[in-house]
Tab-separated table of C-alpha atoms in Angstrom:
chain	number	residue	atom	x	y	z
A	1391	MET	CA	-65.788	75.574	-20.191
A	1392	GLY	CA	-67.257	78.891	-21.182
A	1393	ALA	CA	-67.446	78.307	-24.962
A	1394	ASN	CA	-70.956	76.846	-25.013
A	1395	ASN	CA	-72.550	78.535	-22.155
A	1396	GLY	CA	-74.678	80.692	-24.348
A	1397	LYS	CA	-76.508	77.738	-25.927
A	1398	GLN	CA	-80.096	77.154	-24.755
A	1399	CYS	CA	-80.836	73.573	-23.679
A	1400	GLY	CA	-84.600	73.815	-23.358
A	1401	SER	CA	-87.208	71.872	-25.452
A	1402	ASP	CA	-87.839	74.979	-27.635
A	1403	GLY	CA	-84.255	74.829	-29.051
A	1404	LYS	CA	-83.785	78.695	-28.868
A	1405	GLY	CA	-80.322	80.260	-28.739
A	1406	SER	CA	-78.618	77.936	-31.229
A	1407	SER	CA	-77.231	80.861	-33.224
A	1408	SER	CA	-74.901	81.729	-30.445
A	1409	ILE	CA	-73.004	78.527	-30.525
A	1410	SER	CA	-69.346	78.876	-31.505
A	1411	SER	CA	-68.345	77.602	-34.867
A	1412	ASP	CA	-66.312	74.644	-33.591
A	1413	VAL	CA	-69.322	73.321	-31.768
A	1414	SER	CA	-72.132	74.302	-34.174
A	1415	SER	CA	-71.556	71.291	-36.505
A	1416	SER	CA	-72.584	68.885	-33.768
A	1417	THR	CA	-76.192	67.830	-33.394
A	1418	ASP	CA	-78.514	67.760	-30.385
A	1419	HIS	CA	-79.738	64.137	-31.071
A	1420	THR	CA	-78.183	61.323	-29.336
A	1421	PRO	CA	-74.855	60.497	-30.800
A	1422	THR	CA	-74.392	57.327	-32.787
A	1423	LYS	CA	-71.787	54.702	-32.008
A	1424	ALA	CA	-69.669	55.952	-34.886
A	1425	GLN	CA	-69.875	59.518	-33.546
A	1426	LYS	CA	-68.759	58.381	-30.085
A	1427	ASN	CA	-65.757	56.600	-31.591
A	1428	ALA	CA	-64.774	59.664	-33.505
A	1429	ALA	CA	-64.991	61.807	-30.358
A	1430	THR	CA	-62.847	59.310	-28.498
A	1431	SER	CA	-60.395	59.467	-31.294
A	1432	GLU	CA	-60.386	63.176	-31.211
A	1433	ASP	CA	-59.753	63.253	-27.406
A	1434	SER	CA	-56.911	60.673	-27.905
A	1435	ASP	CA	-55.337	62.994	-30.528
A	1436	LEU	CA	-55.505	65.856	-28.102
A	1437	SER	CA	-53.772	63.799	-25.495
A	1438	VAL	CA	-51.008	62.999	-27.893
A	1439	ARG	CA	-50.539	66.592	-28.940
A	1440	THR	CA	-50.320	67.633	-25.285
A	1441	LEU	CA	-47.572	65.194	-24.657
A	1442	SER	CA	-45.586	66.291	-27.643
A	1443	THR	CA	-46.066	69.957	-26.878
A	1444	PRO	CA	-46.358	70.232	-23.084
A	1445	SER	CA	-48.443	73.153	-21.738
A	1446	PRO	CA	-48.083	73.243	-17.907
A	1447	ALA	CA	-50.979	75.017	-16.222
A	1448	LEU	CA	-50.534	73.990	-12.732
A	1449	ILE	CA	-47.756	73.842	-10.055
A	1450	PHE	CA	-49.236	72.358	-6.942
A	1451	PRO	CA	-48.958	69.488	-4.405
A	1452	GLN	CA	-50.198	66.117	-5.770
A	1453	ASN	CA	-52.654	65.577	-2.891
A	1454	SER	CA	-54.373	69.042	-3.285
A	1455	HIS	CA	-57.997	69.235	-4.396
A	1456	SER	CA	-58.975	70.298	-7.909
A	1457	PHE	CA	-60.940	73.443	-8.707
A	1458	GLN	CA	-64.631	73.509	-8.342
A	1459	ASN	CA	-66.792	76.156	-9.815
A	1460	GLY	CA	-63.654	78.117	-10.762
A	1461	ARG	CA	-62.498	78.322	-7.122
A	1462	GLY	CA	-59.572	76.567	-5.436
A	1463	SER	CA	-57.561	76.541	-2.253
A	1464	SER	CA	-55.434	79.744	-1.734
A	1465	THR	CA	-52.905	77.786	0.318
A	1466	SER	CA	-49.434	78.298	-1.255
A	1467	SER	CA	-47.316	75.304	-2.276
A	1468	SER	CA	-44.820	76.037	0.471
A	1469	SER	CA	-47.440	75.352	3.191
A	1470	VAL	CA	-48.547	71.993	1.955
A	1471	THR	CA	-46.812	68.776	3.042
A	1472	GLY	CA	-45.648	66.363	0.489
A	1473	GLU	CA	-43.771	66.846	-2.788
A	1474	THR	CA	-44.769	69.597	-5.073
A	1475	VAL	CA	-44.465	69.089	-8.814
A	1476	ALA	CA	-45.215	70.771	-12.044
A	1477	MET	CA	-48.201	69.109	-13.797
A	1478	VAL	CA	-48.603	69.039	-17.516
A	1479	HIS	CA	-51.982	68.879	-19.118
A	1480	SER	CA	-54.076	69.978	-22.079
A	1481	PRO	CA	-55.925	73.230	-22.174
A	1482	PRO	CA	-59.505	73.109	-20.644
A	1483	PRO	CA	-62.208	71.521	-22.991
A	1484	THR	CA	-64.204	73.853	-25.117
A	1485	ARG	CA	-67.528	72.100	-24.584
A	1486	LEU	CA	-69.368	69.940	-21.929
A	1487	THR	CA	-71.196	66.932	-23.176
A	1488	HIS	CA	-73.867	66.546	-20.610
A	1489	PRO	CA	-77.006	68.829	-20.880
A	1490	LEU	CA	-77.392	69.092	-17.058
A	1491	ILE	CA	-73.784	70.090	-16.741
A	1492	ARG	CA	-74.315	72.689	-19.426
A	1493	LEU	CA	-77.315	74.137	-17.589
A	1494	ALA	CA	-75.423	74.343	-14.302
A	1495	SER	CA	-72.431	75.819	-15.917
A	1496	LYS	CA	-74.591	78.485	-17.670
A	1497	HIS	CA	-76.262	79.408	-14.391
A	1498	GLN	CA	-72.877	79.611	-12.548
A	1499	LYS	CA	-71.437	81.833	-15.264
A	1500	GLU	CA	-74.427	84.266	-15.040
A	1501	GLN	CA	-73.669	84.608	-11.391
A	1502	ALA	CA	-69.959	85.180	-11.803
A	1503	ASN	CA	-69.312	88.895	-12.231
A	1504	ILE	CA	-65.583	88.386	-12.818
A	1505	ASP	CA	-66.379	86.796	-16.250
A	1506	ARG	CA	-67.832	90.253	-17.344
A	1507	LEU	CA	-64.437	91.937	-16.953
A	1508	PRO	CA	-62.537	92.691	-20.229
A	1509	ASP	CA	-59.316	90.926	-20.978
A	1510	HIS	CA	-57.059	93.671	-20.086
A	1511	SER	CA	-58.608	93.901	-16.617
A	1512	MET	CA	-58.212	90.178	-16.003
A	1513	ILE	CA	-54.620	90.334	-17.137
A	1514	GLN	CA	-53.977	93.191	-14.733
A	1515	ILE	CA	-55.444	91.044	-11.855
A	1516	PHE	CA	-53.409	88.029	-12.881
A	1517	SER	CA	-50.313	90.154	-12.849
A	1518	PHE	CA	-50.459	90.216	-9.006
A	1519	LEU	CA	-50.513	86.417	-8.608
A	1520	PRO	CA	-47.341	84.320	-7.909
A	1521	THR	CA	-46.488	81.681	-10.433
A	1522	ASN	CA	-48.118	78.720	-8.837
A	1523	GLN	CA	-51.460	80.553	-8.507
A	1524	LEU	CA	-51.286	81.860	-12.002
A	1525	CYS	CA	-50.907	78.246	-13.196
A	1526	ARG	CA	-53.918	77.296	-11.098
A	1527	CYS	CA	-55.981	79.981	-12.840
A	1528	ALA	CA	-55.092	78.482	-16.177
A	1529	ARG	CA	-57.180	75.385	-15.304
A	1530	VAL	CA	-60.466	77.247	-14.814
A	1531	CYS	CA	-61.610	77.608	-18.373
A	1532	ARG	CA	-60.281	78.132	-21.871
A	1533	ARG	CA	-60.530	81.865	-21.647
A	1534	TRP	CA	-58.613	82.004	-18.421
A	1535	TYR	CA	-56.036	79.559	-19.896
A	1536	ASN	CA	-55.347	81.902	-22.763
A	1537	LEU	CA	-55.244	84.948	-20.440
A	1538	ALA	CA	-52.942	83.126	-17.953
A	1539	TRP	CA	-50.440	82.519	-20.665
A	1540	ASP	CA	-50.333	85.956	-21.962
A	1541	PRO	CA	-46.593	86.862	-22.572
A	1542	ARG	CA	-46.899	90.016	-20.504
A	1543	LEU	CA	-47.558	87.855	-17.367
A	1544	TRP	CA	-44.404	85.822	-17.812
A	1545	ARG	CA	-41.622	88.369	-17.514
A	1546	THR	CA	-41.197	86.939	-13.976
A	1547	ILE	CA	-41.225	83.422	-12.421
A	1548	ARG	CA	-41.529	83.358	-8.667
A	1549	LEU	CA	-41.417	80.028	-6.877
A	1550	THR	CA	-41.042	79.620	-3.099
A	1551	GLY	CA	-41.189	76.702	-0.665
A	1552	GLU	CA	-39.068	73.887	0.520
A	1553	THR	CA	-41.188	71.028	-0.867
A	1554	ILE	CA	-41.493	72.265	-4.431
A	1555	ASN	CA	-39.684	70.259	-7.113
A	1556	VAL	CA	-38.280	73.441	-8.527
A	1557	ASP	CA	-35.954	71.727	-11.073
A	1558	ARG	CA	-38.867	70.038	-12.689
A	1559	ALA	CA	-41.044	73.196	-12.397
A	1560	LEU	CA	-38.551	75.337	-14.230
A	1561	LYS	CA	-38.000	72.770	-16.960
A	1562	VAL	CA	-41.865	72.548	-17.629
A	1563	LEU	CA	-42.385	76.212	-17.468
A	1564	THR	CA	-39.522	77.250	-19.703
A	1565	ARG	CA	-40.632	74.482	-22.238
A	1566	ARG	CA	-44.084	76.087	-22.341
A	1567	LEU	CA	-42.715	79.641	-22.620
A	1568	CYS	CA	-40.513	78.483	-25.416
A	1569	GLN	CA	-43.483	77.289	-27.491
A	1570	ASP	CA	-43.430	80.229	-29.905
A	1571	THR	CA	-39.672	80.885	-29.938
A	1572	PRO	CA	-38.123	77.244	-29.745
A	1573	ASN	CA	-35.545	76.712	-27.066
A	1574	VAL	CA	-35.524	80.407	-26.039
A	1575	CYS	CA	-37.680	82.353	-23.560
A	1576	LEU	CA	-37.299	85.874	-24.904
A	1577	MET	CA	-39.929	87.462	-22.578
A	1578	LEU	CA	-38.482	86.070	-19.298
A	1579	GLU	CA	-36.433	88.600	-17.329
A	1580	THR	CA	-36.717	87.640	-13.710
A	1581	VAL	CA	-36.457	84.416	-11.815
A	1582	ILE	CA	-37.006	84.296	-8.061
A	1583	VAL	CA	-36.705	80.842	-6.426
A	1584	SER	CA	-35.565	81.982	-2.965
A	1585	GLY	CA	-35.913	79.379	-0.242
A	1586	CYS	CA	-36.359	76.464	-2.687
A	1587	ARG	CA	-33.916	74.203	-1.031
A	1588	ARG	CA	-34.430	71.483	-3.686
A	1589	LEU	CA	-33.047	73.634	-6.427
A	1590	THR	CA	-29.869	72.073	-7.870
A	1591	ASP	CA	-27.427	72.855	-10.653
A	1592	ARG	CA	-29.840	71.123	-13.096
A	1593	GLY	CA	-32.410	73.938	-12.431
A	1594	LEU	CA	-29.820	76.647	-13.015
A	1595	TYR	CA	-28.696	74.953	-16.247
A	1596	THR	CA	-32.257	75.103	-17.528
A	1597	ILE	CA	-32.398	78.881	-16.859
A	1598	ALA	CA	-28.929	79.445	-18.447
A	1599	GLN	CA	-29.770	77.610	-21.569
A	1600	CYS	CA	-33.380	78.979	-22.103
A	1601	CYS	CA	-33.309	82.508	-20.694
A	1602	PRO	CA	-30.773	84.693	-22.596
A	1603	GLU	CA	-32.684	87.859	-21.689
A	1604	LEU	CA	-32.592	87.189	-17.921
A	1605	ARG	CA	-31.850	90.307	-15.903
A	1606	ARG	CA	-32.550	89.251	-12.270
A	1607	LEU	CA	-31.909	85.960	-10.500
A	1608	GLU	CA	-32.518	85.357	-6.820
A	1609	VAL	CA	-31.561	81.927	-5.438
A	1610	SER	CA	-30.994	82.830	-1.762
A	1611	GLY	CA	-31.020	79.962	0.591
A	1612	CYS	CA	-30.597	77.366	-2.168
A	1613	TYR	CA	-27.496	75.761	-0.711
A	1614	ASN	CA	-27.323	72.852	-3.229
A	1615	ILE	CA	-26.091	74.981	-6.242
A	1616	SER	CA	-22.363	75.185	-6.991
A	1617	ASN	CA	-19.925	77.505	-8.750
A	1618	GLU	CA	-20.231	75.753	-12.175
A	1619	ALA	CA	-23.971	76.380	-12.474
A	1620	VAL	CA	-23.630	80.048	-11.467
A	1621	PHE	CA	-20.742	80.433	-13.973
A	1622	ASP	CA	-23.097	79.049	-16.713
A	1623	VAL	CA	-25.806	81.569	-15.857
A	1624	VAL	CA	-23.537	84.681	-15.860
A	1625	SER	CA	-21.922	83.417	-19.112
A	1626	LEU	CA	-25.125	82.654	-21.077
A	1627	CYS	CA	-27.170	85.516	-19.737
A	1628	PRO	CA	-25.179	88.581	-20.682
A	1629	ASN	CA	-27.851	91.018	-19.533
A	1630	LEU	CA	-27.849	89.721	-15.943
A	1631	GLU	CA	-27.674	92.707	-13.591
A	1632	HIS	CA	-29.086	91.451	-10.287
A	1633	LEU	CA	-27.742	88.329	-8.612
A	1634	ASP	CA	-28.634	87.118	-5.050
A	1635	VAL	CA	-26.847	84.032	-3.953
A	1636	SER	CA	-26.938	84.715	-0.223
A	1637	GLY	CA	-26.925	81.569	1.830
A	1638	CYS	CA	-25.563	79.473	-0.952
A	1639	SER	CA	-22.680	78.156	0.986
A	1640	LYS	CA	-21.030	76.221	-1.983
A	1641	VAL	CA	-20.622	79.448	-4.041
A	1642	THR	CA	-17.153	80.750	-3.632
A	1643	CYS	CA	-16.791	82.938	-6.629
A	1644	ILE	CA	-18.565	84.697	-9.619
A	1645	SER	CA	-16.829	84.312	-12.904
A	1646	LEU	CA	-17.328	83.348	-16.560
A	1647	THR	CA	-16.801	79.773	-17.726
A	1648	ARG	CA	-13.557	79.065	-19.521
A	1649	GLU	CA	-15.396	78.548	-22.794
A	1650	ALA	CA	-17.062	81.925	-22.542
A	1651	SER	CA	-13.779	83.639	-21.634
A	1652	ILE	CA	-12.115	82.166	-24.760
A	1653	LYS	CA	-14.891	83.257	-26.999
A	1654	LEU	CA	-14.802	86.884	-25.868
A	1655	SER	CA	-12.684	89.252	-27.890
A	1656	PRO	CA	-9.932	91.215	-26.293
A	1657	LEU	CA	-11.881	94.469	-26.858
A	1658	HIS	CA	-14.725	93.334	-24.650
A	1659	GLY	CA	-12.558	91.667	-22.046
A	1660	LYS	CA	-13.908	89.209	-19.409
A	1661	GLN	CA	-16.659	91.463	-18.107
A	1662	ILE	CA	-20.030	90.569	-16.441
A	1663	SER	CA	-22.791	93.120	-16.392
A	1664	ILE	CA	-23.774	92.436	-12.835
A	1665	ARG	CA	-24.443	95.570	-10.830
A	1666	TYR	CA	-26.187	94.143	-7.718
A	1667	LEU	CA	-24.550	91.184	-5.942
A	1668	ASP	CA	-25.610	89.788	-2.593
A	1669	MET	CA	-23.240	87.076	-1.199
A	1670	THR	CA	-24.417	87.220	2.349
A	1671	ASP	CA	-23.569	84.040	4.302
A	1672	CYS	CA	-21.349	82.633	1.595
A	1673	PHE	CA	-18.980	81.504	4.359
A	1674	VAL	CA	-16.287	80.022	2.176
A	1675	LEU	CA	-15.651	83.203	0.151
A	1676	GLU	CA	-12.070	84.118	0.483
A	1677	ASP	CA	-9.897	87.042	-0.767
A	1678	GLU	CA	-8.861	85.294	-3.883
A	1679	GLY	CA	-12.569	84.675	-4.770
A	1680	LEU	CA	-13.309	88.356	-4.081
A	1681	HIS	CA	-10.425	89.186	-6.377
A	1682	THR	CA	-11.918	87.182	-9.183
A	1683	ILE	CA	-15.325	88.720	-8.617
A	1684	ALA	CA	-13.890	92.305	-8.730
A	1685	ALA	CA	-11.961	91.566	-11.877
A	1686	HIS	CA	-15.050	90.271	-13.702
A	1687	CYS	CA	-17.774	92.364	-12.218
A	1688	THR	CA	-16.340	95.885	-12.623
A	1689	GLN	CA	-19.743	97.557	-12.998
A	1690	LEU	CA	-20.819	96.612	-9.394
A	1691	THR	CA	-22.750	99.330	-7.552
A	1692	HIS	CA	-24.241	97.265	-4.711
A	1693	LEU	CA	-22.314	94.612	-2.926
A	1694	TYR	CA	-23.240	92.788	0.244
A	1695	LEU	CA	-20.663	90.556	1.941
A	1696	ARG	CA	-22.382	90.085	5.303
A	1697	ARG	CA	-20.914	87.286	7.416
A	1698	CYS	CA	-18.314	86.416	4.798
A	1699	VAL	CA	-15.958	85.658	7.691
A	1700	ARG	CA	-12.918	84.892	5.698
A	1701	ILE	CA	-12.643	88.294	3.990
A	1702	THR	CA	-9.791	90.478	5.048
A	1703	ASP	CA	-8.429	93.930	4.273
A	1704	GLU	CA	-6.515	92.366	1.308
A	1705	GLY	CA	-9.719	91.344	-0.375
A	1706	LEU	CA	-11.094	94.890	0.067
A	1707	ARG	CA	-7.853	96.189	-1.609
A	1708	TYR	CA	-8.575	94.072	-4.616
A	1709	LEU	CA	-12.222	95.207	-4.703
A	1710	MET	CA	-11.191	98.918	-4.794
A	1711	ILE	CA	-8.883	98.354	-7.610
A	1712	TYR	CA	-11.532	97.299	-10.066
A	1713	CYS	CA	-14.904	98.259	-8.724
A	1714	THR	CA	-14.862	101.977	-8.375
A	1715	SER	CA	-18.589	102.584	-8.792
A	1716	ILE	CA	-19.723	101.052	-5.588
A	1717	LYS	CA	-22.483	102.920	-3.902
A	1718	GLU	CA	-23.593	100.430	-1.238
A	1719	LEU	CA	-21.220	98.101	0.560
A	1720	SER	CA	-21.704	95.778	3.528
A	1721	VAL	CA	-18.823	93.888	5.306
A	1722	SER	CA	-20.783	93.504	8.550
A	1723	ASP	CA	-19.549	90.605	10.751
A	1724	CYS	CA	-16.348	90.303	8.690
A	1725	ARG	CA	-14.197	90.122	11.878
A	1726	PHE	CA	-10.796	90.397	9.993
A	1727	VAL	CA	-11.709	93.736	8.427
A	1728	SER	CA	-9.856	96.576	10.209
A	1729	ASP	CA	-8.853	100.291	9.913
A	1730	PHE	CA	-6.776	99.360	6.891
A	1731	GLY	CA	-9.781	98.065	5.115
A	1732	MET	CA	-11.598	101.372	5.891
A	1733	ARG	CA	-8.735	103.235	4.206
A	1734	GLU	CA	-9.300	101.109	1.056
A	1735	ILE	CA	-13.033	101.691	1.145
A	1736	ALA	CA	-12.503	105.452	1.571
A	1737	LYS	CA	-11.101	105.434	-2.045
A	1738	LEU	CA	-14.783	105.316	-3.258
A	1739	GLU	CA	-14.944	108.926	-2.042
A	1740	SER	CA	-18.201	110.707	-2.716
A	1741	ARG	CA	-19.722	107.691	-4.580
A	1742	LEU	CA	-20.201	105.717	-1.413
A	1743	ARG	CA	-23.690	106.312	0.164
A	1744	TYR	CA	-24.240	103.189	2.216
A	1745	LEU	CA	-21.803	101.406	4.452
A	1746	SER	CA	-22.305	98.585	7.021
A	1747	ILE	CA	-19.340	97.595	9.236
A	1748	ALA	CA	-21.352	96.190	12.153
A	1749	HIS	CA	-19.611	93.953	14.555
A	1750	CYS	CA	-16.148	94.612	12.958
A	1751	SER	CA	-14.504	94.831	16.255
A	1752	ARG	CA	-11.093	95.772	14.776
A	1753	ILE	CA	-12.449	99.144	13.399
A	1754	THR	CA	-11.686	102.271	15.596
A	1755	ASP	CA	-11.860	106.004	15.298
A	1756	VAL	CA	-8.935	105.755	12.729
A	1757	GLY	CA	-11.109	103.934	10.236
A	1758	ILE	CA	-14.099	106.146	10.865
A	1759	ARG	CA	-11.897	109.169	10.278
A	1760	TYR	CA	-10.887	107.797	6.846
A	1761	ILE	CA	-14.520	107.382	5.837
A	1762	ALA	CA	-15.542	110.834	7.227
A	1763	LYS	CA	-12.711	112.546	5.461
A	1764	TYR	CA	-13.209	111.207	1.876
A	1765	CYS	CA	-16.875	109.896	1.791
A	1766	SER	CA	-18.604	113.173	2.385
A	1767	LYS	CA	-21.858	112.131	0.717
A	1768	LEU	CA	-22.468	109.141	3.039
A	1769	ARG	CA	-26.156	108.686	3.904
A	1770	TYR	CA	-26.157	105.480	5.907
A	1771	LEU	CA	-23.647	104.019	8.414
A	1772	ASN	CA	-24.048	100.933	10.495
A	1773	ALA	CA	-21.329	100.565	13.049
A	1774	ARG	CA	-23.086	98.680	15.656
A	1775	GLY	CA	-20.865	96.647	17.870
A	1776	CYS	CA	-17.617	98.530	16.868
A	1777	GLU	CA	-16.529	99.023	20.414
A	1778	GLY	CA	-13.386	101.054	19.490
A	1779	ILE	CA	-15.421	103.958	18.205
A	1780	THR	CA	-15.574	106.953	20.718
A	1781	ASP	CA	-16.882	110.487	20.639
A	1782	HIS	CA	-13.937	111.593	18.536
A	1783	GLY	CA	-14.905	109.290	15.779
A	1784	VAL	CA	-18.521	110.528	15.961
A	1785	GLU	CA	-17.191	114.131	15.876
A	1786	TYR	CA	-15.276	113.464	12.570
A	1787	LEU	CA	-18.322	111.778	11.129
A	1788	ALA	CA	-20.780	114.450	12.098
A	1789	LYS	CA	-18.499	117.433	10.884
A	1790	ASN	CA	-17.817	115.860	7.433
A	1791	CYS	CA	-20.857	113.758	6.597
A	1792	THR	CA	-23.462	116.375	7.244
A	1793	LYS	CA	-26.053	114.783	4.967
A	1794	LEU	CA	-26.186	111.623	7.089
A	1795	LYS	CA	-29.727	110.198	7.380
A	1796	SER	CA	-29.258	107.004	9.285
A	1797	LEU	CA	-26.718	106.074	11.946
A	1798	ASP	CA	-26.439	102.990	14.069
A	1799	ILE	CA	-23.812	103.208	16.770
A	1800	GLY	CA	-25.403	100.791	19.269
A	1801	LYS	CA	-23.221	98.736	21.543
A	1802	CYS	CA	-20.462	101.351	21.418
A	1803	PRO	CA	-19.903	102.001	25.032
A	1804	LEU	CA	-17.422	104.766	24.614
A	1805	VAL	CA	-19.963	107.012	22.852
A	1806	SER	CA	-21.519	109.571	25.223
A	1807	ASP	CA	-23.700	112.641	25.179
A	1808	THR	CA	-20.707	114.641	23.757
A	1809	GLY	CA	-20.831	112.615	20.605
A	1810	LEU	CA	-24.607	113.140	20.411
A	1811	GLU	CA	-24.115	116.837	20.755
A	1812	PHE	CA	-21.855	116.825	17.659
A	1813	LEU	CA	-24.419	114.927	15.749
A	1814	ALA	CA	-27.260	117.259	16.725
A	1815	LEU	CA	-25.420	120.360	15.702
A	1816	ASN	CA	-24.256	119.153	12.308
A	1817	CYS	CA	-26.605	116.378	11.012
A	1818	PHE	CA	-29.933	118.134	10.815
A	1819	ASN	CA	-31.248	115.668	8.339
A	1820	LEU	CA	-30.874	112.734	10.588
A	1821	LYS	CA	-34.025	110.462	10.468
A	1822	ARG	CA	-32.864	107.172	12.046
A	1823	LEU	CA	-30.637	106.897	15.051
A	1824	SER	CA	-29.859	103.707	16.956
A	1825	LEU	CA	-28.112	103.987	20.422
A	1826	LYS	CA	-29.050	100.512	21.732
A	1827	SER	CA	-26.930	99.382	24.716
A	1828	CYS	CA	-24.917	102.657	24.744
A	1829	GLU	CA	-24.113	102.716	28.441
A	1830	SER	CA	-22.738	106.339	28.523
A	1831	ILE	CA	-25.909	107.868	26.920
A	1832	THR	CA	-28.181	109.934	29.191
A	1833	GLY	CA	-31.360	111.854	28.723
A	1834	GLN	CA	-29.545	115.117	28.244
A	1835	GLY	CA	-27.904	113.921	25.067
A	1836	LEU	CA	-31.274	112.718	23.732
A	1837	GLN	CA	-32.769	116.161	24.420
A	1838	ILE	CA	-30.110	117.910	22.518
A	1839	VAL	CA	-30.711	115.625	19.511
A	1840	ALA	CA	-34.543	116.113	19.705
A	1841	ALA	CA	-34.168	119.959	19.796
A	1842	ASN	CA	-32.226	120.001	16.640
A	1843	CYS	CA	-33.132	116.979	14.479
A	1844	PHE	CA	-36.846	117.679	13.917
A	1845	ASP	CA	-37.119	115.020	11.100
A	1846	LEU	CA	-36.105	112.165	13.392
A	1847	GLN	CA	-38.418	109.259	12.601
A	1848	MET	CA	-36.845	106.326	14.502
A	1849	LEU	CA	-34.905	106.295	17.772
A	1850	ASN	CA	-33.710	103.110	19.463
A	1851	VAL	CA	-32.596	103.585	23.095
A	1852	GLN	CA	-33.257	100.056	24.327
A	1853	ASP	CA	-31.056	99.214	27.313
A	1854	CYS	CA	-30.041	102.776	27.861
A	1855	ASP	CA	-30.348	104.609	31.128
A	1856	VAL	CA	-32.659	107.442	30.107
A	1857	SER	CA	-35.523	109.025	32.074
A	1858	VAL	CA	-39.183	109.111	31.150
A	1859	ASP	CA	-38.928	112.929	30.939
A	1860	ALA	CA	-36.263	112.774	28.327
A	1861	LEU	CA	-38.328	110.390	26.206
A	1862	ARG	CA	-41.369	112.657	26.497
A	1863	PHE	CA	-39.263	115.534	25.384
A	1864	VAL	CA	-38.184	113.629	22.261
A	1865	LYS	CA	-41.820	112.747	21.509
A	1866	ARG	CA	-42.979	116.289	21.966
A	1867	HIS	CA	-40.348	117.810	19.494
A	1868	CYS	CA	-40.255	114.879	16.982
A	1869	LYS	CA	-43.903	114.087	16.621
A	1870	ARG	CA	-43.299	111.540	13.917
A	1871	CYS	CA	-40.660	109.654	15.801
A	1872	ILE	CA	-41.036	106.033	16.849
A	1873	ILE	CA	-39.046	105.331	19.981
A	1874	GLU	CA	-37.938	101.750	20.773
A	1875	HIS	CA	-37.169	101.627	24.498
A	1876	THR	CA	-37.176	99.387	27.545
A	1877	ASN	CA	-38.491	101.858	30.090
A	1878	PRO	CA	-41.859	100.373	31.335
A	1879	ALA	CA	-42.944	103.806	32.756
A	1880	PHE	CA	-43.102	105.406	29.233
A	1881	PHE	CA	-46.076	104.746	27.110
């Protein structure tokens, strides 16, 4: 679009020296019939080349409007009804045939300040766009097309939305990115397709086969994928470190394929380099599956098993045998985890920094005492809904985990002002404290906390019987603190 904008179209014929070389051979006279046929043949050849070497530059709904004057709708594909597909087309044309169109295009370009930006600035702007918007930009003009497909912009593919045909989109995009390195996308490191419910095993097979340098994969909420496709990804992408399969209810395990296990030498073992694994809401995950995960993913540092309701203390025992480097662990809403599971988790000792055991009703002061005794560098603990925790458990925690920064003991009716006093006198670095629905908490306990924990930034006392004066005392001593409360008299 922008290649011939410098050409003058007036009667004096000035400015012809600025015409690019690929257009300068054409004449200003009316083309002959033979020239028209040649142009038609050239366009036909371009179409054939486009089909043989696809170059997708758009991922958008079929019923959306095309660009006008370089501008298009900013509505994302997830908010448009109808099927969303990946379109394949040729690069924008290098010239415009009609003189009036050339005049209008030149005038518009002179008014567009963005075209004056250098290439590196344009690439920096494009780097903030999601994949579908970046593909739209590739349709504006030839310069934008070349900039939009700069390899530096394609380290990440991010697609979202329930209507998008994500399998086809991944196939088209990877084919285009493999243009310089056939069948391999060496630059692609991150693929995020969270919430794309139409993603199937076929899409994951495409990623596994074309993206050997993949380091991060997020497919949360894609409930159509199965174990086999996940196995292919972790087997063919040896550098994969971050995997999010939360909400993928069919995923019951993380392991190498049998073929990959056979090919690995005994020296390397059957190891996967994953460090971050989120299996939240993988309801069918059981202890045996967790055993397999632990045996293959020994480098895990972050593991989230929220609402994996079939996990028991036995599964945690397997986990602690192999994965001794875990820093963050969540087993919230795993109702079969008890104090025995806490004894196993305590084997992580000072490496454990984050622990969530929310709504694990079988955990009592005994389990908290294991954690407090051995995990002295704990920074975050979520024990909301663990109704067996009392002031004694809070005392063990406060005296041993003095570097605690965030604590949630909401819905623990046996915790009272006595427990808060132990916290206030030992955990001076406390920044976040949730006491929601703690029936035994009064304003006196809050005042003790506020008088000692000056760095407090968030306090949740919803559904607690505390006075307005106590809340004002907290606000006066902890000026940066945001108080969540249900007292209508406090503003």
